[in-house]
Amino acid sequence: MNAPTHAAALAPSVKLLIGGQLLESESTEWREVVNPATQQVLARVPFATAREIDAAVAAAKEAFKTWKKTPIGTRARIFLKYQQLIREHMAELAALLTAEQGKTLADAEGDVFRGLEVVEHAAGIGNLQLGELANNVATGVDTYTLLQPLGVCAGITPFNFPAMIPLWMFPMAIATGNTFVLKPSEQDPMVTMRLAELALAAGIPPGVLNVIHGGEMAVNALCDHQDIKAVSFVGSTKVGTHVYQRATLAGKRVQCMMGAKNHAVVLPDASQEQTLDALVGAAFGAAGQRCMALSVVLLVGATQKWIPELVAKARALRLSAGTERGADLGPLISCAARARVEGLIERGIAEGATLELDGRRPLVPGFESGNFVGPTIFSDVKPGMAIYQQEIFGPVLALVPAPDLDAAIAFINDNPNGNGTAIFTQSGAAARKFQEEIDVGQVGINVPIPVPVPLFSFTGSRASKLGDLGPYGRQVIMFYTQTKTVTARWFDASGSARGVNTTISL
Ligand code: NAD
């Protein structure tokens, strides 16, 4: 937590949302929300007290009593209205997001838009939360399932998609009949709060959506709380593993989407220009602060010769504040993040990788105090180097030579992470072999960032995911509901009794 400054004392406070009320926190612990391009203090965010967290859960528990019985059509119409409000406020939401997170305005709109798609999907809840029925499983007996909401669910979200990831969670949880307590990232909570306000304006009743702020203490309180039935987490592997262990120990259903080290494979038959454009965009867009950013490229065979052109394309990117026209990438989220990324670049050099492009301490006219690191490329990267072992979460791309596709697949499967990957090739056979043999959740074929649309679910394997079911799509309907299986017989008044039967049969 940073020390309060004069600017922070004057900055507006981020409110808590409890029981439909936007409340000033009673907390004595606050943190500044800082524009990463300028260091301007935009707001101060409270670390909610234990009492406030309890009040949010209690409000959600109370609201569940009526919300769970709300007709499907009523729930659907709220999300129809909500998607309209998000569209109407797109420019405002993107500006807020850019101010506190740093990504470019166009990318901020993409962040909101990918969340909006989940809201649109939630509006179709009538077709999504359907049970199954089997008629006459025995004579005169039917079996059917009910998909019932769980109760109070909680969501814990990271800083890098402050619109999309909260929208992955609460719309689907609420559309399925649950109530929700959200804890956004304390680094950029403002756009999330604006989305919560719009949700209220769309008609989400008091207590159905609650928002508290904070860090470790708040997260642990949500994991432990006996009235919370399920926890959705998106963030780093370290924190996600802790959340999974702590919340499952408390008997909750938990889904954790976690860290990454996403590899692309480039085969010699790939379309060179389009592939290089895709690699540069996916490695350096959002300053590499995407869980699906490409951070390692395996150059197979002769594609090694493409390095100078790749470097030239990366060098041509424009680094500036996200608000500036023509900016391709903005600053990192914090001074600490910049120092960490610069430290990893230094380790890469010390450990013997070849620095092809150095983005440290770039000149960004007008934004000299911003947390900028420019596109950085290393070649000759090997497992064991810190720049390969760690998720850098910055604009740093590692290039690795590979003799053939088999070697590339084995290399990727040896990495502990399994979030996203992509292959670039014109060969259907090679692409099919890749999709079959790679142990990674999201696979792109000539698509560098294959985040699924909400007709599908986001997934992940190995160290990138804990829990069976992913966010949004069909899987999240199962995550946010309890299946109840009913087997029913109705006695016909004219029928005769069959006598006592002590065997297992219907
Ligand atoms: P983070 O793990 O630091 O924070 C995530 C959440 O956990 C925040 O709300 C934060 O307040 C809370 N938190 C932080 N430290 C905690 C602690 N010690 N105990 C309990 N709670 C704590 O992640 P971040 O830096 O905000 O986000 C970046 C990470 O998120 C990257 O690793 C990225 O790959 C990952 N991510 C994954 C996905 C995915 O879908 N797999 C998507 C986006 C981001």
mmCIF file of N, CA and C and ligand atoms in Angstrom, residues 156-161 164-165 168 183-187 214-217 219-220 233-240 242-243 257-260 290-291 391 393 419 458-459 464 471, ligand 1:
data_model
loop_
_atom_site.group_PDB
_atom_site.id
_atom_site.type_symbol
_atom_site.label_atom_id
_atom_site.label_comp_id
_atom_site.label_asym_id
_atom_site.label_seq_id
_atom_site.Cartn_x
_atom_site.Cartn_y
_atom_site.Cartn_z
ATOM 1 N N ILE A 156 -12.864 -12.459 -7.907
ATOM 2 C CA ILE A 156 -11.624 -11.729 -7.595
ATOM 3 C C ILE A 156 -10.911 -11.532 -8.930
ATOM 4 N N THR A 157 -10.622 -10.266 -9.285
ATOM 5 C CA THR A 157 -10.157 -10.009 -10.653
ATOM 6 C C THR A 157 -8.796 -9.298 -10.681
ATOM 7 N N PRO A 158 -8.059 -9.432 -11.809
ATOM 8 C CA PRO A 158 -6.724 -8.839 -11.933
ATOM 9 C C PRO A 158 -6.786 -7.429 -12.534
ATOM 10 N N PHE A 159 -5.616 -6.784 -12.612
ATOM 11 C CA PHE A 159 -5.580 -5.398 -13.091
ATOM 12 C C PHE A 159 -5.630 -5.285 -14.610
ATOM 13 N N ASN A 160 -5.306 -6.365 -15.340
ATOM 14 C CA ASN A 160 -4.990 -6.154 -16.755
ATOM 15 C C ASN A 160 -6.203 -6.039 -17.667
ATOM 16 N N PHE A 161 -7.346 -6.586 -17.256
ATOM 17 C CA PHE A 161 -8.592 -6.394 -18.013
ATOM 18 C C PHE A 161 -9.676 -5.963 -17.020
ATOM 19 N N MET A 164 -13.270 -6.391 -18.923
ATOM 20 C CA MET A 164 -13.639 -7.699 -19.468
ATOM 21 C C MET A 164 -13.767 -8.768 -18.373
ATOM 22 N N ILE A 165 -12.804 -8.820 -17.468
ATOM 23 C CA ILE A 165 -12.806 -9.971 -16.551
ATOM 24 C C ILE A 165 -13.911 -9.875 -15.494
ATOM 25 N N TRP A 168 -16.726 -11.152 -17.292
ATOM 26 C CA TRP A 168 -16.736 -12.614 -17.445
ATOM 27 C C TRP A 168 -17.559 -13.243 -16.324
ATOM 28 N N LYS A 183 -14.589 -8.438 -5.972
ATOM 29 C CA LYS A 183 -13.427 -7.683 -5.472
ATOM 30 C C LYS A 183 -12.503 -7.412 -6.663
ATOM 31 N N PRO A 184 -12.611 -6.199 -7.230
ATOM 32 C CA PRO A 184 -11.758 -5.880 -8.379
ATOM 33 C C PRO A 184 -10.316 -5.647 -7.948
ATOM 34 N N SER A 185 -9.430 -5.497 -8.936
ATOM 35 C CA SER A 185 -8.043 -5.162 -8.621
ATOM 36 C C SER A 185 -7.992 -3.795 -7.954
ATOM 37 N N GLU A 186 -7.214 -3.699 -6.902
ATOM 38 C CA GLU A 186 -7.056 -2.420 -6.198
ATOM 39 C C GLU A 186 -6.222 -1.434 -7.025
ATOM 40 N N GLN A 187 -5.598 -1.934 -8.114
ATOM 41 C CA GLN A 187 -4.759 -1.039 -8.921
ATOM 42 C C GLN A 187 -5.583 -0.201 -9.896
ATOM 43 N N GLY A 214 -9.984 -4.074 -1.886
ATOM 44 C CA GLY A 214 -8.949 -4.478 -0.952
ATOM 45 C C GLY A 214 -7.937 -5.387 -1.606
ATOM 46 N N GLY A 215 -7.147 -6.037 -0.769
ATOM 47 C CA GLY A 215 -6.091 -6.921 -1.244
ATOM 48 C C GLY A 215 -6.179 -8.267 -0.546
ATOM 49 N N GLU A 216 -5.064 -8.693 0.024
ATOM 50 C CA GLU A 216 -4.959 -10.042 0.584
ATOM 51 C C GLU A 216 -6.027 -10.322 1.648
ATOM 52 N N MET A 217 -6.223 -9.381 2.566
ATOM 53 C CA MET A 217 -7.183 -9.629 3.653
ATOM 54 C C MET A 217 -8.589 -9.849 3.087
ATOM 55 N N VAL A 219 -9.436 -10.832 0.090
ATOM 56 C CA VAL A 219 -9.500 -12.089 -0.666
ATOM 57 C C VAL A 219 -9.607 -13.267 0.298
ATOM 58 N N ASN A 220 -8.815 -13.245 1.344
ATOM 59 C CA ASN A 220 -8.886 -14.351 2.311
ATOM 60 C C ASN A 220 -10.258 -14.404 2.987
ATOM 61 N N PHE A 233 -11.791 -16.794 -9.705
ATOM 62 C CA PHE A 233 -10.561 -15.995 -9.590
ATOM 63 C C PHE A 233 -9.885 -15.920 -10.940
ATOM 64 N N VAL A 234 -9.366 -14.741 -11.290
ATOM 65 C CA VAL A 234 -8.459 -14.602 -12.433
ATOM 66 C C VAL A 234 -7.288 -13.752 -11.964
ATOM 67 N N GLY A 235 -6.077 -14.237 -12.184
ATOM 68 C CA GLY A 235 -4.887 -13.505 -11.753
ATOM 69 C C GLY A 235 -3.664 -14.396 -11.856
ATOM 70 N N SER A 236 -2.674 -14.120 -11.040
ATOM 71 C CA SER A 236 -1.405 -14.849 -11.136
ATOM 72 C C SER A 236 -1.525 -16.274 -10.587
ATOM 73 N N THR A 237 -0.586 -17.115 -10.995
ATOM 74 C CA THR A 237 -0.603 -18.515 -10.549
ATOM 75 C C THR A 237 -0.382 -18.599 -9.033
ATOM 76 N N LYS A 238 0.486 -17.735 -8.524
ATOM 77 C CA LYS A 238 0.785 -17.791 -7.088
ATOM 78 C C LYS A 238 -0.480 -17.497 -6.256
ATOM 79 N N VAL A 239 -1.134 -16.390 -6.579
ATOM 80 C CA VAL A 239 -2.320 -16.020 -5.786
ATOM 81 C C VAL A 239 -3.467 -16.995 -6.082
ATOM 82 N N GLY A 240 -3.621 -17.386 -7.349
ATOM 83 C CA GLY A 240 -4.705 -18.304 -7.709
ATOM 84 C C GLY A 240 -4.588 -19.650 -7.007
ATOM 85 N N HIS A 242 -3.183 -20.157 -4.132
ATOM 86 C CA HIS A 242 -3.558 -19.890 -2.736
ATOM 87 C C HIS A 242 -5.084 -19.830 -2.595
ATOM 88 N N VAL A 243 -5.729 -19.091 -3.509
ATOM 89 C CA VAL A 243 -7.197 -18.944 -3.451
ATOM 90 C C VAL A 243 -7.864 -20.306 -3.612
ATOM 91 N N MET A 257 -8.326 -19.025 -13.020
ATOM 92 C CA MET A 257 -7.628 -18.877 -14.293
ATOM 93 C C MET A 257 -6.374 -18.065 -13.992
ATOM 94 N N MET A 258 -5.204 -18.620 -14.349
ATOM 95 C CA MET A 258 -3.982 -18.054 -13.771
ATOM 96 C C MET A 258 -2.940 -17.680 -14.829
ATOM 97 N N GLY A 259 -1.688 -17.663 -14.414
ATOM 98 C CA GLY A 259 -0.608 -17.096 -15.212
ATOM 99 C C GLY A 259 -0.275 -17.894 -16.464
ATOM 100 N N ALA A 260 0.650 -17.349 -17.234
ATOM 101 C CA ALA A 260 0.885 -17.899 -18.571
ATOM 102 C C ALA A 260 2.315 -17.675 -19.031
ATOM 103 N N ARG A 290 -1.120 -8.933 -21.173
ATOM 104 C CA ARG A 290 -2.306 -9.767 -21.415
ATOM 105 C C ARG A 290 -1.936 -11.179 -21.021
ATOM 106 N N CYS A 291 -2.877 -11.879 -20.401
ATOM 107 C CA CYS A 291 -2.567 -13.274 -20.048
ATOM 108 C C CYS A 291 -2.387 -14.114 -21.307
ATOM 109 N N GLU A 391 6.870 -15.460 -15.951
ATOM 110 C CA GLU A 391 5.931 -14.681 -16.758
ATOM 111 C C GLU A 391 6.359 -13.223 -16.596
ATOM 112 N N PHE A 393 5.166 -10.420 -18.129
ATOM 113 C CA PHE A 393 4.020 -9.510 -18.126
ATOM 114 C C PHE A 393 4.446 -8.087 -18.503
ATOM 115 N N ASN A 419 -1.758 -21.822 -20.962
ATOM 116 C CA ASN A 419 -2.868 -20.889 -21.176
ATOM 117 C C ASN A 419 -3.216 -20.763 -22.658
ATOM 118 N N PHE A 458 -13.663 -20.013 -21.795
ATOM 119 C CA PHE A 458 -12.222 -19.849 -21.652
ATOM 120 C C PHE A 458 -11.712 -21.048 -20.860
ATOM 121 N N THR A 459 -10.488 -21.473 -21.166
ATOM 122 C CA THR A 459 -9.991 -22.648 -20.474
ATOM 123 C C THR A 459 -8.507 -22.482 -20.168
ATOM 124 N N SER A 464 -1.805 -23.118 -15.532
ATOM 125 C CA SER A 464 -2.619 -21.941 -15.858
ATOM 126 C C SER A 464 -4.047 -22.028 -15.351
ATOM 127 N N PRO A 471 -14.514 -19.876 -17.205
ATOM 128 C CA PRO A 471 -15.437 -18.746 -17.236
ATOM 129 C C PRO A 471 -16.296 -18.739 -18.508
HETATM 130 P P1 NAD B 1 -2.570 -10.892 -8.985
HETATM 131 O O1 NAD B 1 -2.597 -12.340 -8.785
HETATM 132 O O2 NAD B 1 -1.471 -10.098 -8.370
HETATM 133 O O3 NAD B 1 -3.927 -10.229 -8.458
HETATM 134 C C1 NAD B 1 -5.190 -10.810 -8.751
HETATM 135 C C2 NAD B 1 -6.141 -10.514 -7.602
HETATM 136 O O4 NAD B 1 -5.645 -11.121 -6.409
HETATM 137 C C3 NAD B 1 -6.296 -9.019 -7.317
HETATM 138 O O5 NAD B 1 -7.656 -8.750 -7.075
HETATM 139 C C4 NAD B 1 -5.438 -8.813 -6.078
HETATM 140 O O6 NAD B 1 -5.943 -7.819 -5.228
HETATM 141 C C5 NAD B 1 -5.482 -10.157 -5.369
HETATM 142 N N1 NAD B 1 -4.243 -10.443 -4.641
HETATM 143 C C6 NAD B 1 -3.006 -9.981 -4.925
HETATM 144 N N2 NAD B 1 -2.100 -10.487 -4.038
HETATM 145 C C7 NAD B 1 -2.795 -11.280 -3.194
HETATM 146 C C8 NAD B 1 -2.419 -12.091 -2.079
HETATM 147 N N3 NAD B 1 -1.173 -12.163 -1.669
HETATM 148 N N4 NAD B 1 -3.382 -12.793 -1.457
HETATM 149 C C9 NAD B 1 -4.669 -12.736 -1.878
HETATM 150 N N5 NAD B 1 -5.070 -11.965 -2.920
HETATM 151 C C10 NAD B 1 -4.155 -11.255 -3.580
HETATM 152 O O7 NAD B 1 -2.627 -10.649 -10.575
HETATM 153 P P2 NAD B 1 -2.471 -9.278 -11.369
HETATM 154 O O8 NAD B 1 -1.049 -8.822 -11.291
HETATM 155 O O9 NAD B 1 -3.547 -8.328 -10.994
HETATM 156 O O10 NAD B 1 -2.786 -9.783 -12.859
HETATM 157 C C11 NAD B 1 -1.821 -10.341 -13.702
HETATM 158 C C12 NAD B 1 -1.843 -11.844 -13.654
HETATM 159 O O11 NAD B 1 -3.128 -12.333 -13.986
HETATM 160 C C13 NAD B 1 -0.903 -12.489 -14.669
HETATM 161 O O12 NAD B 1 -0.276 -13.589 -14.081
HETATM 162 C C14 NAD B 1 -1.834 -12.932 -15.781
HETATM 163 O O13 NAD B 1 -1.354 -14.005 -16.571
HETATM 164 C C15 NAD B 1 -3.029 -13.341 -14.988
HETATM 165 N N6 NAD B 1 -4.222 -13.360 -15.812
HETATM 166 C C16 NAD B 1 -4.725 -14.578 -16.179
HETATM 167 C C17 NAD B 1 -5.842 -14.637 -16.995
HETATM 168 C C18 NAD B 1 -6.405 -15.980 -17.426
HETATM 169 O O14 NAD B 1 -7.522 -16.008 -17.894
HETATM 170 N N7 NAD B 1 -5.677 -17.065 -17.296
HETATM 171 C C19 NAD B 1 -6.449 -13.459 -17.434
HETATM 172 C C20 NAD B 1 -5.910 -12.232 -17.026
HETATM 173 C C21 NAD B 1 -4.794 -12.193 -16.211
#
